[in-house]
Amino acid sequence: MRDVSNERTAKGPTRPARPRSGLPSAAAGAVAGLLAAFTSLAVAELAASGVREEARPVNAVGGAVIDRTPAAVKDWAIETFGTHDKLVLRLGILGLLGLFAVAVGVLGARLRRSGALAVLGFGLFGALVAAGRPEGTASDAVPSLTGAVAGAAVLYVLTGPGLRMAPARTGPGEREGRGDDAERPGSGAARTMSGPERRRFVVAASAVAAASAGAGLLGRRLNASGRARAAASRAALGLPAPSSAAGAVPAGAELDVPGLGPLITPNRDFYRIDTALTVPRIDARSWRLRVHGLGVTRPLELSFDQLLERELIERRITLTCVSNPVGGRYTGNAAWIGVRLDEVLAEAGVRPPSRGGPADQLIARSVEGMTLGSPVETVMDGRDALLAVGMNGEPLPFDHGFPVRMVVPGLYGYVSACKWLTELELTTFDRYDAYWVERGWAARGPVKTQSRIDTPRGLAELSAGPVPVAGVAWAQHTGIDRVEVRVDDGPWTPAELAEEDGVDVWRQWVWRWDATPGRHTLRVRATDRSGATQTADRVDVVPDGATGRHAVVVTVS
């Protein structure tokens, strides 16, 4: 018998065979992974149409991220991205999902079952997150699970026999590994797909992409139909005239100063700070409000029509977000139409603690599970706390809580301004921590007296001579009595106050400055009707609102 091995040795080392041209295995695996992720999201979108939009995987995971983000990080995100923080989060989640999909696809190209199991595991994680959110139910897990099964199947098919990548041979006599998860030996040369394999892969991938796009578009259309019904219910709504209107703005309450914003903030410009990745679109015809809990002797369940049958009042009220930094823009003033909250609570048999009531906290719960806790004593002390249905003469915009939200003058939004309201529960501060309290914010959040310079803006370049320095000051449910301005280290000088439009409304002011050349720092402080003047101590927004005095630096030439 001939000694083949000796003959090969005699002829010298064998030259490795040239790899076949085609699509590299890693690239094909990445494509398969991305297609699997696309399929998962598309099928989940379709499944969510039978559950609710908030159950979509990106929404569920994004909501969980928001829930678990430390308060300081949330504050940084709001300060950095403003009202675009939700968009940034969604893009970040999709970006991470894309990286995960590429990694799982490359894994699936080598270890077929492992790749598919990784997709299933990720879907299970999404399902647990969706069902485990504050408002989550078992059905919220369905979109993530359905999408994961579809995605795993796609990855398994695209990395299967006849479509998977052939290894480049490194020399005669080598044998390929066998089995789905067998490692294939080689000299390290990149594995590629042959021409026929590549064509089959492209055909299969194209079919998957088309089918997934169809499922996703169908899901979006079905979800859009629900949003369309909600929009139709809002469009058809004619708010009854309030029995007690806010009346005309008092003469002199709005100053005519260039750069100073309007007294009433247009709806499109009103700040929006919340945790909802997708704005809830609720059909007013199916909306219900439930009132129950500790000390409630007559539980209530009200439809939207029943709420509108009650006496409506209109009040101009300034709202402020607790995340508003000194000089910040997360405050706005609007004319709100609604039902008095204290009358609804009284009808349910609720008594404030000062009258022997056992509950000292009112938990407002939104349709997407947000909980905000207000002091019962505060919302029943006679102030114009509202279950608001209108904003600046029209039904509430969806962004601002349609069909019903809470408005409580004198409290920061995080303890009062619940949007998309669906439930009021009476309890105590000792028994229950609302959403933000669980995350390190104070349980009680009265608005702090603040003032802001709106014009001139920081780093503005001005001409010497008369310069109007103007802005707003607020101390809701207390009122502003005095505003003063200081240039550099000079004396505090009283500013001219606009006429007051009620203690719940911010107050405009202006100071006529005879500007001199140089670089100057302008500061403002306000004194409220209780006699308290803004402190100079600079404190961050956490845990109960920022303090300090707003300042801008300008250059005069």
Coordinates of C-alpha atoms in Angstrom, one line a residue, residues 4 52 55-56 125 128 131 135 139 176 235 269 288 312 331 342 356 379 381 391 403 456 495 510 524:
V4 CA 0.1 8.8 0.9
R52 CA -52.9 48.2 23.6
A55 CA -47.6 47.0 25.3
R56 CA -45.3 47.3 22.3
F125 CA -37.3 39.7 28.9
L128 CA -41.7 40.3 31.7
A131 CA -46.4 42.7 32.3
E135 CA -50.1 49.3 34.9
S139 CA -51.9 40.3 28.2
E176 CA -16.5 20.0 8.3
A235 CA -63.1 66.6 17.3
D269 CA -45.9 76.1 23.4
R288 CA -64.3 56.3 33.0
L312 CA -68.0 73.7 34.8
T331 CA -43.7 76.5 33.6
D342 CA -63.4 69.1 45.9
G356 CA -61.9 64.1 60.7
V379 CA -57.1 69.9 47.2
D381 CA -59.1 73.8 51.0
M391 CA -57.4 74.2 27.9
P403 CA -59.9 63.7 28.0
P456 CA -32.4 90.3 27.6
A495 CA -39.2 96.5 39.2
V510 CA -40.2 95.1 33.8
V524 CA -33.7 89.0 39.9

